[in-house]
XYZ file of C-alpha atoms in Angstrom:
560
model
C -31.360 10.308 -4.920
C -28.922 7.490 -6.434
C -29.631 3.895 -6.239
C -26.230 3.444 -4.184
C -27.474 6.267 -1.790
C -30.893 4.481 -1.455
C -29.181 1.052 -0.572
C -26.882 2.694 1.844
C -29.692 4.619 3.741
C -31.825 1.666 3.926
C -29.040 -0.085 5.218
C -28.419 2.442 7.751
C -32.050 2.715 8.656
C -32.213 -0.931 9.676
C -29.074 -0.405 12.298
C -30.618 2.915 13.503
C -34.431 1.799 14.046
C -35.572 1.248 17.557
C -31.905 3.085 18.625
C -33.687 6.131 20.056
C -33.295 6.753 23.797
C -30.235 4.188 23.831
C -26.896 5.125 25.079
C -23.982 4.723 22.650
C -21.440 2.199 24.626
C -18.512 2.290 22.139
C -17.007 5.131 19.875
C -17.912 5.751 16.454
C -14.948 5.272 13.697
C -14.635 6.994 10.638
C -11.718 5.457 8.594
C -10.346 7.593 5.846
C -7.934 6.069 3.083
C -6.129 7.301 0.140
C -3.884 5.051 -2.115
C -0.107 5.955 -3.229
C 0.229 9.459 -1.600
C 3.615 10.386 -0.701
C 3.373 10.889 3.136
C 6.039 13.633 3.233
C 3.489 16.027 1.113
C 2.170 16.828 4.868
C 5.402 16.880 6.626
C 6.836 20.408 6.620
C 10.224 19.225 7.548
C 10.641 16.918 4.757
C 12.419 18.414 1.489
C 9.378 17.789 -0.742
C 6.794 19.821 -2.706
C 4.102 21.046 -0.589
C 0.568 20.832 -2.832
C -2.276 22.682 -0.780
C -3.932 19.837 1.181
C -6.150 22.090 3.248
C -8.697 19.382 4.360
C -5.868 17.057 5.792
C -4.040 19.852 7.454
C -7.276 20.523 8.985
C -7.882 17.293 10.192
C -4.488 17.137 11.389
C -4.847 20.168 13.500
C -7.726 18.725 15.405
C -5.971 15.748 16.823
C -2.574 13.941 16.571
C -0.404 14.015 13.306
C 2.402 11.193 12.619
C 4.644 12.688 10.118
C 7.412 9.465 10.673
C 4.545 6.702 9.632
C 5.676 4.291 7.196
C 4.229 1.453 5.071
C 4.980 -2.410 6.251
C 5.329 -3.003 2.431
C 5.154 -0.515 -0.442
C 2.794 -2.505 -2.386
C -1.143 -2.275 -1.947
C -2.119 -5.775 -1.135
C 0.745 -6.459 1.152
C 0.300 -3.191 3.066
C -3.220 -3.529 3.232
C -3.289 -6.872 4.435
C -0.437 -6.121 7.102
C -2.715 -3.191 8.280
C -5.922 -5.271 8.484
C -4.186 -7.952 10.626
C -1.287 -6.112 12.628
C 1.295 -8.658 11.448
C 4.217 -8.387 8.600
C 3.447 -9.693 5.225
C 5.705 -12.507 5.341
C 3.852 -13.754 8.478
C 0.654 -14.107 6.600
C 2.105 -15.014 3.080
C 0.555 -12.062 1.345
C 3.591 -11.296 -0.708
C 2.274 -9.151 -3.668
C -0.808 -7.875 -5.456
C -1.984 -10.848 -6.999
C -2.987 -13.304 -3.898
C -4.848 -11.643 -0.840
C -5.913 -12.954 2.248
C -8.101 -16.228 1.377
C -9.589 -17.106 4.554
C -12.911 -15.110 5.948
C -12.623 -14.233 9.790
C -9.727 -16.492 10.646
C -11.659 -19.717 9.630
C -9.204 -21.729 7.228
C -12.817 -23.726 6.142
C -14.339 -20.892 5.038
C -12.312 -19.043 2.077
C -12.933 -15.873 -0.109
C -15.560 -16.340 -2.940
C -13.586 -14.223 -5.144
C -10.201 -16.001 -4.735
C -12.424 -19.303 -5.700
C -13.792 -17.712 -9.070
C -10.050 -16.721 -9.853
C -8.019 -20.025 -8.871
C -10.101 -22.873 -7.114
C -11.522 -24.002 -3.815
C -8.913 -26.170 -3.399
C -6.083 -23.643 -4.042
C -7.780 -21.072 -1.897
C -7.841 -23.477 1.063
C -4.204 -23.908 0.439
C -3.682 -20.237 0.790
C -5.633 -19.978 3.641
C -4.062 -22.846 5.691
C -0.548 -21.481 4.469
C -1.446 -17.791 5.736
C -2.985 -18.530 9.403
C -4.557 -15.333 9.587
C -6.703 -14.650 12.531
C -9.263 -12.293 11.196
C -8.927 -8.713 10.308
C -9.681 -5.804 12.735
C -13.074 -5.285 10.754
C -13.937 -8.770 11.581
C -13.126 -8.161 15.489
C -15.202 -4.904 15.220
C -18.253 -6.619 13.801
C -17.855 -9.418 16.408
C -17.929 -6.847 19.304
C -21.089 -5.367 17.978
C -20.003 -2.890 15.455
C -21.967 -2.166 12.238
C -19.744 -2.395 9.432
C -20.081 -0.004 6.316
C -17.523 -0.254 3.793
C -16.996 2.074 0.660
C -14.187 2.471 -1.985
C -10.988 0.475 -2.289
C -9.803 -2.151 -0.141
C -7.543 -4.523 -2.179
C -7.262 -7.249 0.389
C -9.562 -9.831 -0.048
C -10.394 -11.836 3.398
C -14.180 -11.936 2.257
C -14.440 -8.157 3.440
C -17.219 -7.808 0.340
C -19.721 -9.488 2.433
C -19.993 -6.399 4.232
C -22.659 -3.681 3.527
C -21.703 -1.033 1.168
C -19.354 -1.428 -2.018
C -15.507 -2.456 -2.085
C -13.458 -2.297 -5.030
C -10.145 -3.943 -6.272
C -10.288 -7.555 -5.293
C -6.251 -8.932 -5.054
C -7.098 -12.224 -7.072
C -5.737 -11.268 -10.498
C -2.971 -14.132 -10.889
C -4.318 -16.504 -13.288
C -2.933 -16.314 -16.669
C -1.965 -12.542 -16.054
C 0.918 -11.211 -17.893
C 1.609 -8.825 -14.993
C 1.383 -11.646 -12.338
C 3.715 -13.596 -14.747
C 6.510 -10.909 -14.621
C 6.185 -10.897 -10.810
C 6.839 -14.431 -10.440
C 9.692 -14.158 -12.908
C 11.126 -11.459 -10.992
C 14.215 -13.236 -10.051
C 15.283 -13.860 -13.739
C 15.978 -9.974 -14.057
C 14.258 -9.792 -17.589
C 13.072 -6.408 -19.181
C 10.329 -5.631 -21.455
C 12.263 -3.158 -23.622
C 14.908 -0.430 -22.821
C 13.254 2.546 -24.214
C 12.806 6.279 -23.060
C 9.517 5.961 -21.246
C 6.382 7.730 -22.785
C 5.099 9.061 -19.390
C 1.557 9.454 -20.555
C -0.680 11.858 -18.625
C -4.332 13.370 -19.010
C -5.009 16.907 -17.622
C -7.958 17.838 -19.500
C -10.783 15.017 -18.615
C -13.945 16.249 -18.660
C -14.950 14.154 -15.982
C -13.276 13.491 -12.525
C -9.874 12.419 -12.735
C -10.578 9.253 -11.183
C -13.956 8.486 -12.621
C -17.137 7.568 -10.836
C -15.923 5.302 -8.094
C -14.297 7.565 -5.807
C -17.020 9.974 -6.078
C -19.426 7.059 -5.573
C -17.726 6.296 -2.325
C -17.374 9.986 -1.429
C -21.068 10.768 -1.794
C -22.458 7.878 -0.066
C -20.138 8.067 2.939
C -20.933 11.802 3.277
C -24.758 10.988 2.772
C -24.691 8.488 5.395
C -23.102 10.761 7.964
C -25.454 13.565 6.914
C -28.099 11.343 7.629
C -27.314 10.849 11.280
C -25.139 7.333 10.940
C -22.982 8.417 13.940
C -25.859 9.344 16.021
C -26.912 5.605 16.503
C -26.564 3.670 19.707
C -24.898 1.116 17.635
C -21.425 1.428 17.364
C -20.615 2.436 13.894
C -17.671 1.938 11.520
C -17.261 3.800 8.298
C -14.822 2.980 5.851
C -14.018 5.571 3.072
C -11.035 4.527 0.755
C -10.065 6.406 -2.539
C -8.269 5.005 -5.354
C -7.041 8.552 -6.151
C -3.939 9.661 -6.221
C -2.897 6.040 -7.953
C -2.018 5.864 -11.214
C -2.778 6.686 -14.132
C -1.864 10.189 -13.826
C -4.943 11.648 -14.928
C -6.612 14.799 -14.051
C -8.433 17.818 -15.014
C -8.265 21.214 -15.273
C -9.734 22.203 -11.743
C -7.381 20.441 -9.888
C -4.254 21.215 -12.164
C -5.226 24.827 -11.623
C -4.670 24.506 -8.042
C -1.174 23.095 -8.325
C 1.559 26.429 -8.042
C 4.653 26.411 -9.752
C 6.955 23.428 -8.839
C 10.098 25.355 -8.651
C 13.144 23.260 -7.797
C 10.775 20.322 -7.356
C 9.888 20.145 -11.389
C 12.590 17.786 -11.867
C 13.760 15.041 -9.441
C 17.491 14.929 -8.261
C 19.045 12.060 -10.270
C 21.932 10.370 -9.359
C 24.351 9.974 -12.070
C 23.827 6.041 -13.635
C 26.976 5.125 -12.603
C 26.555 5.638 -8.844
C 23.191 3.942 -8.859
C 22.793 1.027 -6.337
C 22.287 -2.378 -8.011
C 19.026 -3.207 -6.636
C 17.886 0.261 -7.547
C 19.131 -0.316 -11.312
C 17.450 -3.272 -11.444
C 14.240 -1.447 -10.512
C 14.705 0.875 -12.914
C 15.921 -1.409 -15.989
C 13.468 -4.076 -15.555
C 10.269 -1.536 -15.469
C 11.417 0.360 -18.726
C 12.338 3.332 -16.414
C 16.256 3.566 -16.507
C 16.067 6.223 -19.580
C 13.643 8.260 -17.769
C 16.228 11.095 -17.174
C 16.444 11.123 -21.257
C 12.479 12.112 -21.560
C 11.760 15.490 -22.130
C 12.188 17.804 -19.079
C 8.808 19.398 -19.566
C 7.265 16.008 -19.703
C 8.700 14.741 -16.329
C 7.576 18.107 -14.668
C 4.192 17.862 -16.061
C 3.808 14.388 -14.692
C 4.740 15.438 -11.449
C 2.614 18.234 -11.423
C -0.505 16.032 -12.533
C 0.638 13.849 -9.567
C 0.280 16.664 -7.067
C -3.096 17.638 -8.604
C -4.308 14.309 -7.910
C -3.268 14.475 -4.203
C -5.355 17.803 -4.274
C -8.595 15.681 -5.700
C -8.071 13.233 -2.788
C -8.095 16.273 -0.166
C -11.106 17.438 -1.456
C -12.887 14.386 -1.704
C -11.852 13.573 1.794
C -13.021 17.018 2.694
C -16.310 16.469 1.798
C -16.445 13.280 3.893
C -14.726 15.269 6.792
C -17.009 18.320 6.387
C -20.375 16.030 6.543
C -18.870 14.517 9.596
C -18.399 17.696 11.337
C -21.967 18.688 10.584
C -23.390 15.490 12.078
C -21.077 14.024 14.527
C -18.420 14.879 17.310
C -14.865 14.093 18.304
C -16.158 13.716 21.888
C -17.657 10.502 20.814
C -16.043 9.463 17.340
C -12.757 8.718 16.272
C -11.636 9.817 12.561
C -8.176 8.258 11.284
C -6.750 8.929 7.861
C -3.970 7.001 6.269
C -2.465 6.076 2.874
C -0.878 2.542 2.036
C 2.269 3.581 0.595
C 3.652 6.560 -1.728
C 4.684 7.357 -5.099
C 8.051 7.969 -6.686
C 6.626 10.262 -9.464
C 9.836 9.567 -11.326
C 12.103 10.380 -8.183
C 15.061 7.567 -8.241
C 14.087 6.783 -12.008
C 11.011 4.866 -10.782
C 6.976 5.467 -11.020
C 4.803 4.103 -8.719
C 5.856 2.502 -5.285
C 7.905 -0.641 -4.919
C 10.858 0.753 -3.229
C 12.120 1.983 0.269
C 13.037 5.184 -0.447
C 11.160 7.856 1.322
C 8.743 8.861 -1.682
C 7.513 5.221 -1.676
C 7.697 4.353 1.671
C 6.465 6.880 3.745
C 2.373 7.542 4.547
C 0.152 10.139 5.714
C -1.127 9.287 9.285
C -3.393 11.149 11.554
C -5.736 10.430 14.393
C -8.740 12.541 16.122
C -11.131 11.761 18.797
C -11.960 11.469 22.193
C -9.198 12.485 24.615
C -6.768 13.302 21.675
C -5.396 16.874 22.189
C -5.492 19.067 19.256
C -2.613 20.113 17.338
C -0.163 17.282 18.149
C 2.638 16.701 16.015
C 3.723 13.251 17.460
C 7.619 12.298 16.211
C 7.571 8.353 16.818
C 8.303 5.996 14.097
C 4.856 4.443 13.213
C 3.989 1.552 10.540
C 0.793 0.229 8.770
C 1.039 -2.443 11.302
C 0.228 -0.219 14.144
C -3.310 0.594 12.906
C -4.976 -3.093 13.949
C -3.892 -2.453 17.507
C -4.987 1.043 17.498
C -8.494 0.358 15.927
C -9.085 -2.376 18.489
C -7.810 0.108 21.370
C -10.563 2.624 20.176
C -13.178 -0.058 20.423
C -11.911 -1.293 23.954
C -11.164 -4.624 22.321
C -8.390 -6.986 23.769
C -5.633 -7.551 21.528
C -5.026 -11.219 20.320
C -1.144 -11.098 21.218
C -0.576 -11.871 17.490
C -0.038 -8.609 16.219
C 3.432 -7.024 16.036
C 2.255 -3.426 16.165
C 1.222 -1.194 19.008
C -1.829 1.047 19.422
C -1.211 4.667 18.699
C -3.861 5.868 21.332
C -1.397 6.163 24.317
C 1.175 8.195 22.261
C -2.114 10.630 21.238
C -3.582 10.682 24.447
C -1.056 10.246 27.283
C 2.268 11.454 25.674
C 3.706 8.204 25.825
C 6.320 6.862 23.703
C 6.180 3.419 21.750
C 7.877 0.257 23.189
C 9.955 -0.077 19.958
C 11.666 2.882 18.639
C 12.256 1.695 15.229
C 9.978 0.357 12.300
C 10.545 -2.724 9.908
C 9.282 -3.464 6.482
C 9.724 -5.918 3.842
C 9.036 -6.071 0.004
C 8.839 -9.211 -1.963
C 7.389 -7.947 -5.060
C 8.257 -7.284 -8.944
C 10.674 -4.156 -8.564
C 13.030 -6.548 -6.595
C 14.757 -9.599 -7.629
C 15.077 -10.890 -4.094
C 13.559 -10.197 -0.529
C 14.329 -6.557 0.251
C 13.798 -5.589 4.211
C 14.051 -1.910 5.765
C 14.589 -0.678 9.471
C 14.359 3.043 10.107
C 15.911 4.018 13.606
C 16.347 7.512 14.728
C 17.925 9.049 11.829
C 19.142 6.000 10.111
C 17.369 4.271 7.407
C 18.928 0.392 6.329
C 17.711 -1.324 2.952
C 19.192 -4.665 3.122
C 18.536 -7.675 0.783
C 18.284 -11.587 0.703
C 20.661 -13.408 -1.280
C 19.907 -13.286 -5.064
C 19.477 -16.707 -7.292
C 22.322 -19.485 -6.412
C 25.567 -18.346 -7.910
C 24.766 -14.689 -8.135
C 26.203 -11.819 -5.932
C 24.400 -10.565 -3.221
C 23.491 -6.813 -3.387
C 25.058 -4.840 -0.542
C 23.309 -2.931 1.875
C 22.463 0.793 1.951
C 22.609 3.043 4.802
C 21.209 6.482 4.816
C 21.360 9.241 7.366
C 18.071 11.198 6.725
C 18.767 14.150 8.485
C 21.996 14.823 6.853
C 20.846 13.125 3.595
C 17.324 13.362 2.955
C 17.098 12.678 -0.849
C 19.059 9.466 -0.005
C 22.015 9.838 -2.345
C 24.900 9.120 -0.232
C 25.139 5.236 0.971
C 27.356 5.360 4.199
C 26.770 1.628 4.833
C 31.048 1.164 4.159
C 31.637 4.051 6.429
C 29.541 2.657 9.296
C 29.866 -1.312 9.336
C 28.911 -1.288 13.085
C 25.607 0.693 12.509
C 24.552 -1.875 9.786
C 25.246 -5.001 12.014
C 23.497 -3.386 14.770
C 20.326 -2.669 12.462
C 20.367 -6.045 11.097
C 20.163 -7.488 14.266
C 17.080 -5.641 15.346
C 15.596 -6.779 11.834
C 16.371 -10.279 12.723
C 14.686 -9.840 15.916
C 11.464 -9.310 14.039
C 11.797 -11.597 10.718
C 13.625 -14.708 9.839
C 14.705 -12.795 6.454
C 16.390 -15.728 4.638
C 13.225 -18.147 5.316
C 10.722 -15.273 4.035
C 12.746 -14.926 0.966
C 12.931 -18.358 0.203
C 9.398 -19.194 0.772
C 8.634 -16.402 -1.702
C 10.649 -17.314 -4.126
C 9.190 -20.762 -4.082
C 5.645 -19.147 -3.938
C 6.834 -17.285 -7.518
C 7.997 -20.512 -9.070
C 5.145 -22.566 -8.295
C 2.776 -19.864 -9.453
C 4.464 -19.424 -12.349
C 4.442 -22.994 -13.235
C 0.580 -23.634 -12.892
C -0.852 -20.653 -13.824
C 1.409 -19.281 -16.685
C 3.963 -22.102 -17.833
C 1.149 -24.862 -18.041
C -1.900 -22.490 -18.433
C -0.363 -21.204 -21.680
C 0.592 -24.607 -23.248
C 3.937 -25.697 -21.381
C 7.145 -26.081 -23.328
C 5.548 -26.100 -26.548
C 4.091 -22.482 -26.503
C 6.988 -21.207 -24.001
C 8.674 -18.714 -26.107
C 5.528 -17.317 -27.437
C 3.967 -16.731 -23.967
C 7.054 -15.255 -22.799
C 7.052 -12.924 -25.568
C 3.808 -11.794 -24.487
C 5.301 -10.467 -21.194
C 8.912 -9.552 -22.466
C 8.953 -8.525 -26.360
C 12.729 -8.843 -26.708
C 12.573 -12.516 -24.809
C 15.658 -14.125 -26.263
C 17.445 -17.498 -26.373
C 19.568 -16.607 -23.509
C 16.510 -15.603 -21.416
C 14.929 -19.026 -22.488
C 18.334 -20.756 -21.153
C 17.805 -18.774 -17.803
C 14.143 -19.603 -17.314
C 14.676 -23.135 -18.040
C 17.495 -23.567 -15.405
C 15.260 -21.528 -12.809
C 12.171 -23.289 -13.528
C 13.704 -26.930 -14.143
C 11.509 -26.972 -17.429
C 12.281 -26.545 -21.113
C 11.590 -23.464 -23.139
C 12.537 -24.338 -26.347
C 13.664 -21.578 -28.804
C 12.962 -23.410 -32.177
C 9.281 -23.784 -31.781
C 7.176 -20.741 -32.479
C 3.559 -21.658 -32.595
């Protein structure tokens, strides 16, 4: 037995000791999560390749599956922070992958120790005061008597590493980070290069595709369940989260062999470049993906096949945990919830990764099984990650705080009710967009709209898609349906102040860049050299643009 396993079982023993004969007062909760799985892969009505995800389909058949589930922000840290708090990312000022939830259990005086290690205690207190987070659902469960065990990727902050288990991916990478500096200068529209992307993949790894971390999390979660964790009289919350199928695109022959021929899904349906919306052109050009359609077709097809094999790997890993749950527990007294944080383009729309509101990136898998939930339900209501917070509280019998924007999914799954809102709203304020981007889905219509660009620049026009008639989102009907655009904009404004959110993030970008890149790398004297670390083709014209935006010089006649 491994050291990690011994630790887990010892921690479990402390909880279980003395519980014999006691009655379980609240249901146990098994929380399963993947990173970057396209939500359409399980939706038989969505026009996307369907890799054999047998374990997830089996779990969906045991409860309620929500095919129309969306990320509240298609990027890891904002999505997961929204999920944990039940609020929109702009409400808690978690904008990107470089600053997560700073406070611990709602206390502005107690801040995340990993945040302090990256920035400073003073800076982290500033983050905490601006975010005004009242704790996560994990904190609420702990306060109500749940024993908390967390394994795998969390990527949200909030001091959650203090619970037993082992979580990975802390969201505090913003100090002197070229990736963060690229994030904070997104409004300038700079590009690192304009080459045909290389699309690197590995498909012959002698080890599991994701390395040891996902396997450590899977093994320990399964061993805890097999050892009787959910037989405890103390209510248990077990969080098991995988990195796979997140990039890099690595797999091995075992999983690759399980991907059938992709057929018509080998290559994406790319629009002619002359028809690409300016926001999508920005996303593709500034990330060196604009010329992905010039890459060898077999390389594109192979990358997509590798991605689908990684989804199969995720399914099989979760299957080990699900099997352990079935051996040791019962849906009569325990809930199982499975979801993802966002999707993956896999070269669709000339993009890789997430970071857009196209269906490939915005849709997530979501299913719930447990007491009182009838088997085999497919619930068509639109749902979002911000619905997870009230759902978990509802499972545990905890009263909501009133701060959350989401709704519990249990009334839908148990009582066949419909949600109070028949729409979902999401937002994005990160590196693939020069400005704040907002999405609303209602019925078959999806609107994507944009905050104003930099002063003096044109505003990108809205995009409106009819997903029933145009599931690949190739025809923008906004000009044909101005009344629908205005109606949907009105619904977004009921939820969010788009201009205020965008202005706050752009100010945040400028301040973070100034303190943690411009000054940290030597100020004006080293500006050109520092910027060429991010953008190798950074030109005198780019330097003028930067100086105008920042209000600080970036001389081109000084190269240190």
